[in-house]
C-alpha positions as a printed Julia matrix, in Angstrom:
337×3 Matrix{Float64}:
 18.1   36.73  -45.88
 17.85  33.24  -45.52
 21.12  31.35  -44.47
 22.26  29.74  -48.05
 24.14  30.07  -50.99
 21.07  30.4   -53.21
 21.05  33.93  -51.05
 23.78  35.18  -52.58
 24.1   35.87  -56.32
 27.93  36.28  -57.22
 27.88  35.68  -60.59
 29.82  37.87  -62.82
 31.49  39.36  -59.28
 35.1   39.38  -58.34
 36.5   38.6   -54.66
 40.12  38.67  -53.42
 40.26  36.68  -50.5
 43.01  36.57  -47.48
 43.06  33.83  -45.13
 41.75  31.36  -47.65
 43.55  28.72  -46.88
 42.79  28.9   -43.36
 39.71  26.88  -41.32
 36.7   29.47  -41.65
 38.71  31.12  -44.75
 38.3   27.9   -46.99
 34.89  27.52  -45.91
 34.25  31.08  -47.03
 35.53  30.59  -50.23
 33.43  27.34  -50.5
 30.99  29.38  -50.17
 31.86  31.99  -52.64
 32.16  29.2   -55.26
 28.82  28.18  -54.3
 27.52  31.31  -54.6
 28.19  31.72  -58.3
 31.74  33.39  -58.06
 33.97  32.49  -60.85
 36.88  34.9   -60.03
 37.82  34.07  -56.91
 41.63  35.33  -55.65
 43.57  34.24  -52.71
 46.18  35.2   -51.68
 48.68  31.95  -50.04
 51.92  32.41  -48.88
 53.47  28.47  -49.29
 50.68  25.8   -49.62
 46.87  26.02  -50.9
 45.82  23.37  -48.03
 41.92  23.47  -47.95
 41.41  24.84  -51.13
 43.3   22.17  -53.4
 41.72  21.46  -56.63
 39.36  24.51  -56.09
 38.39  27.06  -59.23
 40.36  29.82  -57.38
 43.11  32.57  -58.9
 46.29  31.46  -56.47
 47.92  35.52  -55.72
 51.08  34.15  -54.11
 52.64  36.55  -51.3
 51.05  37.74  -48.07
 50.26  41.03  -46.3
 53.51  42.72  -46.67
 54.17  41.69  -50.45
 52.6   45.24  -52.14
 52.71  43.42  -55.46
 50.8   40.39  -54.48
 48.28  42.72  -52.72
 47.71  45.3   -55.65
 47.53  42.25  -58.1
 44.82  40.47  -55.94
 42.5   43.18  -54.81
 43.02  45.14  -58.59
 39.2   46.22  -60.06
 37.7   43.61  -57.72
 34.55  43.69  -56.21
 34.77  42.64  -52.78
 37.68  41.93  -50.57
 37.55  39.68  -47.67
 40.25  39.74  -45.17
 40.14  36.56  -42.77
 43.63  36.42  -42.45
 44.63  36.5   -39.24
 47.22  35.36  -36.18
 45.61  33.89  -33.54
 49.04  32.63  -31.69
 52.02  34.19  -30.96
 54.89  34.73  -28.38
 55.18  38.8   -28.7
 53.63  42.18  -29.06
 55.8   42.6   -32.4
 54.41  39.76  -33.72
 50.73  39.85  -33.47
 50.89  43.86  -34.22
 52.96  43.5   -37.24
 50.66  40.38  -38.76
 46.84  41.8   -37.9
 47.53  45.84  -37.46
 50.54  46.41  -39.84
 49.22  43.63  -42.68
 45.58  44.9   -42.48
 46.92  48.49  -43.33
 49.37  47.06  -46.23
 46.35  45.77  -47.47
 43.55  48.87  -47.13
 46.45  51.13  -49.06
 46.51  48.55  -51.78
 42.68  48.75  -51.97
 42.93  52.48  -52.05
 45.15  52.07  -54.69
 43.72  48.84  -57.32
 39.94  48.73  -56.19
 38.93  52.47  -55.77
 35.57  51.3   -57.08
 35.33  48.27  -54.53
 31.4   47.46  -53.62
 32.7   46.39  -49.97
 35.69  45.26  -47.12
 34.88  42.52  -44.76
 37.14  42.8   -42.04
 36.92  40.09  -39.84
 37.69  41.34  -35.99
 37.06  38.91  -32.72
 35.23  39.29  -29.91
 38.47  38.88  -27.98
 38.08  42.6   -28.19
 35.96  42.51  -25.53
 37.75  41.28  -22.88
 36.56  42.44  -19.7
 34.49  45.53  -21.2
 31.35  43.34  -19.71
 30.89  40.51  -17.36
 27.9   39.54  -18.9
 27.06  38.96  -23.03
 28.68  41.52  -25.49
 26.87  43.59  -27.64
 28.4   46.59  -29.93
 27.77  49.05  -27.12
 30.05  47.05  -25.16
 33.29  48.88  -24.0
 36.74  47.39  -25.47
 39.28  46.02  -22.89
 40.85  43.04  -24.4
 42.76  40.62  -21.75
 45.52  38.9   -24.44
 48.06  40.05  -26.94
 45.88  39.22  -29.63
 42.51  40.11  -28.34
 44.99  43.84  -28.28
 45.86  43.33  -31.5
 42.03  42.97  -33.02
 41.01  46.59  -31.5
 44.38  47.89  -32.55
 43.2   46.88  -35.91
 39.97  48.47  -35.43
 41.25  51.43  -34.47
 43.67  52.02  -37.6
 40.9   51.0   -39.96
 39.06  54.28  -38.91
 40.68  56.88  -41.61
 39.96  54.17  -44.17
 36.09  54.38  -44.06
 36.99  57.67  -45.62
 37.39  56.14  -48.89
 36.55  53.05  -48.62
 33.33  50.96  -48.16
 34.34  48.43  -45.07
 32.03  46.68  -42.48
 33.27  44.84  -39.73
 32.58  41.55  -38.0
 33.32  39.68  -34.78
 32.72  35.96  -34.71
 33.3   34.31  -31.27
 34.89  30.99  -30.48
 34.15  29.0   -33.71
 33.92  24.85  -34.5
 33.01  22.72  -36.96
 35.12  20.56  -39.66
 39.37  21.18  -39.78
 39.17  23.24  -37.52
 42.75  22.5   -35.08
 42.5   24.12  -31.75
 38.88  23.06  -30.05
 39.81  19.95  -31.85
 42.2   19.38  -28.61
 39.23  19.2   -26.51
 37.2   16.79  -28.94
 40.75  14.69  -28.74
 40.65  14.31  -24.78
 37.24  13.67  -24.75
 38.15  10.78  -27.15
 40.31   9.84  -24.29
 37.28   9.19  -22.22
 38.11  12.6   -19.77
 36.39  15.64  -20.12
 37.62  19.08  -18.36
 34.82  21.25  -17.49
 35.61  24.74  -15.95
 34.17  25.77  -12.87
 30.32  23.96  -12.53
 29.44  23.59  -15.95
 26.22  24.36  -15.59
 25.51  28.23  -16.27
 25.58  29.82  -19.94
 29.04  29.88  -20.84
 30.43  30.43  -24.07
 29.11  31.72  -27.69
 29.93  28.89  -29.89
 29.21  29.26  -33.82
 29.39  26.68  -36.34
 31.44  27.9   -39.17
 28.74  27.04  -42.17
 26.84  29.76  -39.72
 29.64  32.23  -39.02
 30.36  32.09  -43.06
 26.44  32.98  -43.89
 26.74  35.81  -41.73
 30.31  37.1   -43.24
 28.88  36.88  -46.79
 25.68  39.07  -45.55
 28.14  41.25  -43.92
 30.03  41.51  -47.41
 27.27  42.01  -49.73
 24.86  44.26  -48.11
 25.01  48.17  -48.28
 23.26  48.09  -44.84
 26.36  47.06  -43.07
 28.82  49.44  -44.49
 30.63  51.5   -41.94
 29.41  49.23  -38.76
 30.63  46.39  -36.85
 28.53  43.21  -35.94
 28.94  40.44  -34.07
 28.1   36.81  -35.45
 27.65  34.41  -33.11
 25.73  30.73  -32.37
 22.05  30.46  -31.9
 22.2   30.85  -28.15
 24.85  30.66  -25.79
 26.1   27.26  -24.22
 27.14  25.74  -20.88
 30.03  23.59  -20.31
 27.69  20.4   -19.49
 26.03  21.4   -23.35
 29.31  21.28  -24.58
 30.0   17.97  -23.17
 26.95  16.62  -23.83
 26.97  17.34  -27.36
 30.04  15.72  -27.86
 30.74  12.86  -25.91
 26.86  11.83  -28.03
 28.64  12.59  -31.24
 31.82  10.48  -30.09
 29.85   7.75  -28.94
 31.99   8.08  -25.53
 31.2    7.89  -22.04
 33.52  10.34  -20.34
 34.41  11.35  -16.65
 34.14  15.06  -15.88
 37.05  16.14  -14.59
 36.14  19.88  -12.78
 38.91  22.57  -12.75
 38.79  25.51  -10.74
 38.94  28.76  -12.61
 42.14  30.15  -10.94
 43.9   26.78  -11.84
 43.18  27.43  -15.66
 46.56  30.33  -15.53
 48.71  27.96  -13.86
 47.94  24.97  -17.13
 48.27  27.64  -19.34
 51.76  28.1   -18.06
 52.71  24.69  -18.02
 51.69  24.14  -21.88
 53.9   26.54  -22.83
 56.66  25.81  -21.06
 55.94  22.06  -22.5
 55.86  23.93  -25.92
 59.35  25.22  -25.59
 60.51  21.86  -24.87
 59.26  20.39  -28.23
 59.25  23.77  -30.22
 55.62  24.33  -30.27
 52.96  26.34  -29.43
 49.98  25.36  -27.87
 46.37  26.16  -27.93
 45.95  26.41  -24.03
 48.62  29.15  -23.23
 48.91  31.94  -21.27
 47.48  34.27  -23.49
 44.45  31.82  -24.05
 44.27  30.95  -20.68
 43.88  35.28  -19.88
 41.14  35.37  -21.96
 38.95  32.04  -20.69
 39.72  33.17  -17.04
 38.64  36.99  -17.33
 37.37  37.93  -20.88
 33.74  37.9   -21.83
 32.92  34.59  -23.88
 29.49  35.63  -25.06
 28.06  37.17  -27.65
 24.65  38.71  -28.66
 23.87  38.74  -32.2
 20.85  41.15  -32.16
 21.62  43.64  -34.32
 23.09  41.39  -37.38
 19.98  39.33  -36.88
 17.95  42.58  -37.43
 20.04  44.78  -40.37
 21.36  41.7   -42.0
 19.03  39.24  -41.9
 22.22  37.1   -40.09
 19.79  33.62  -39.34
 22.73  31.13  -37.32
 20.73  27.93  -37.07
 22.9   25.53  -36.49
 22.33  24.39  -33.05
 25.27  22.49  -30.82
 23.76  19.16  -30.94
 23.72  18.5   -34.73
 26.96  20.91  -35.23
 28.67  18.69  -33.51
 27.5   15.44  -35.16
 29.01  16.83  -38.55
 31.93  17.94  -37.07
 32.78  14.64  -35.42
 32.0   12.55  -38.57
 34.14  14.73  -40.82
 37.46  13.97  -37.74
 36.88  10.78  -38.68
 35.96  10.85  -42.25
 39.69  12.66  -42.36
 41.43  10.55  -39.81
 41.8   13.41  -37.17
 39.98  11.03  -34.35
């Protein structure tokens, strides 16, 4: 399946959406639109954000307003749910956002969409954790290292009666970049700086780093084909990058000269620390915090894509280099950078 919109044919289809207004979520629905979708549904709690001015159904309410849900996902075809919390100071918290909301929102399914052609449910690979200490692949044992990486294979594991009656497939992106997205963007800002943190020497294969026009191809292939129903993929970049890559890529895109600034694994829990307790200072939390700090130290970071490359015809060919040339030029373009 080749890595486009002119792959997918969603015309006359309907697709209720959550997350929508988030970073990969508006993208998605981009995408949709693209695609030929006309009745598009998303569900936003306050504000549209990314998808202002968009030809989408707004389904005001979130995962624990039954009405909102039932009116959203009622007769449609496909239902994508990208909502998700990705920060958070408690158990309670994360649990009652992706475990408790995902459930609201299969019973409403059940319920309005008994007909539905497909669920995306879109998982992490925080799941992983330490279940490897090399690259993950869907044999890989579960054994998450943060509250939310806990939260994701909670919410796989409650989604298991569903497949009963309904058609669901699962997928696990890994760390993910490209334009408004807010919490790498941290890193592109101190490398603006002229300083660039690198952890430990940089130089080995690090991290699984997808572009989100890439991750997005690979959720609608995950969504429309029969192939995946009932299994769980991961989507993730082209190959897997160092830290110097990283760099690299996107000093070239800044235009910057930066100094590499090395920090020693271990030291990585003890900044995480620090952020938050800077957070609770000024009422905010940050990117870099204990939990994420957990999960860079000890979880696996990688990813191999093999088997959505094979049944889906998944094709992520966006590379690091040019990613992060657009991703750069939209900062500025939006006055991010």
């Amino acid at each position: 399946m080749d890595n486009n919109s002119a792959a997918f044919d969603l015309s006359g289809k309907s697709v209720f959406v959550t997350g929508g207004t988030g970073f990969v979520g508006s993208h998605f629905v981009e995408r949709l639109i693209e695609s030929g979708c006309t009745d598009v549904r998303c569900l936003v709690r306050t504000s549209k954000r990314f998808l202002e001015g968009l030809p989408i159904t707004v389904v005001k309410g979130d995962l624990f307003s039954d009405e909102a849900l039932q009116e959203g996902s009622r007769g449609v075809n496909y239902v994508a749910h990208i909502a998700a919390l990705t920060r958070a100071t408690s158990w309670e918290v994360f649990e009652s956002a992706n475990v408790s909301g995902t459930v609201n929102l299969l019973e409403a399914i059940r319920t309005s969409a008994p007909t539905v052609e497909n669920v995306l449910i879109t998982s992490s690979l925080a799941v992983v954790g330490r279940g490897t200490s090399g690259v993950a692949d869907e044999s890989s044992e579960l054994d998450p290292v943060s509250m939310y990486g806990r939260s994701k294979q909670e919410m796989e594991s409650v989604i298991v009666p569903f497949h009963d009656d309904l058609p669901m497939c699962t997928v696990r992106p890994p760390a993910v970049y490209g334009p408004r997205e807010s919490d790498i963007f941290t890193f592109f800002k101190t490398l603006n700086t002229g300083f660039c943190p690198i952890l430990g020497s940089g130089k080995e294969p690090a991290l699984s780093l997808v572009h989100v026009d890439d991750l997005v191809s690979g959720m609608m292939a995950s969504m429309v084909s029969k192939a995946g129903i009932g299994k769980t993929y991961f989507l993730g970049s082209p190959r897997n990058y160092s830290w110097h890559e990283i760099r690299d890529a996107s000093a070239t895109a800044l235009g910057r000269r930066v100094l590499t600034i090395p920090i020693p694994l271990f030291l990585v829990s003890y900044i995480g620390a620090a952020s938050e307790f800077y957070g609770k200072l000024t009422d905010t939390y940050p990117p870099l915090n204990k939990e994420k700090a957990a999960e860079i130290r000890y979880a696996c970071t990688m990813c191999d894509s093999s088997k959505a490359i094979s049944e889906l015809g998944y094709n992520p060919d966006i590379d690091l280099w040019p990613g992060m040339e657009t991703t750069i030029s939209w900062y500025r373009q939006n006055g991010w950078l």
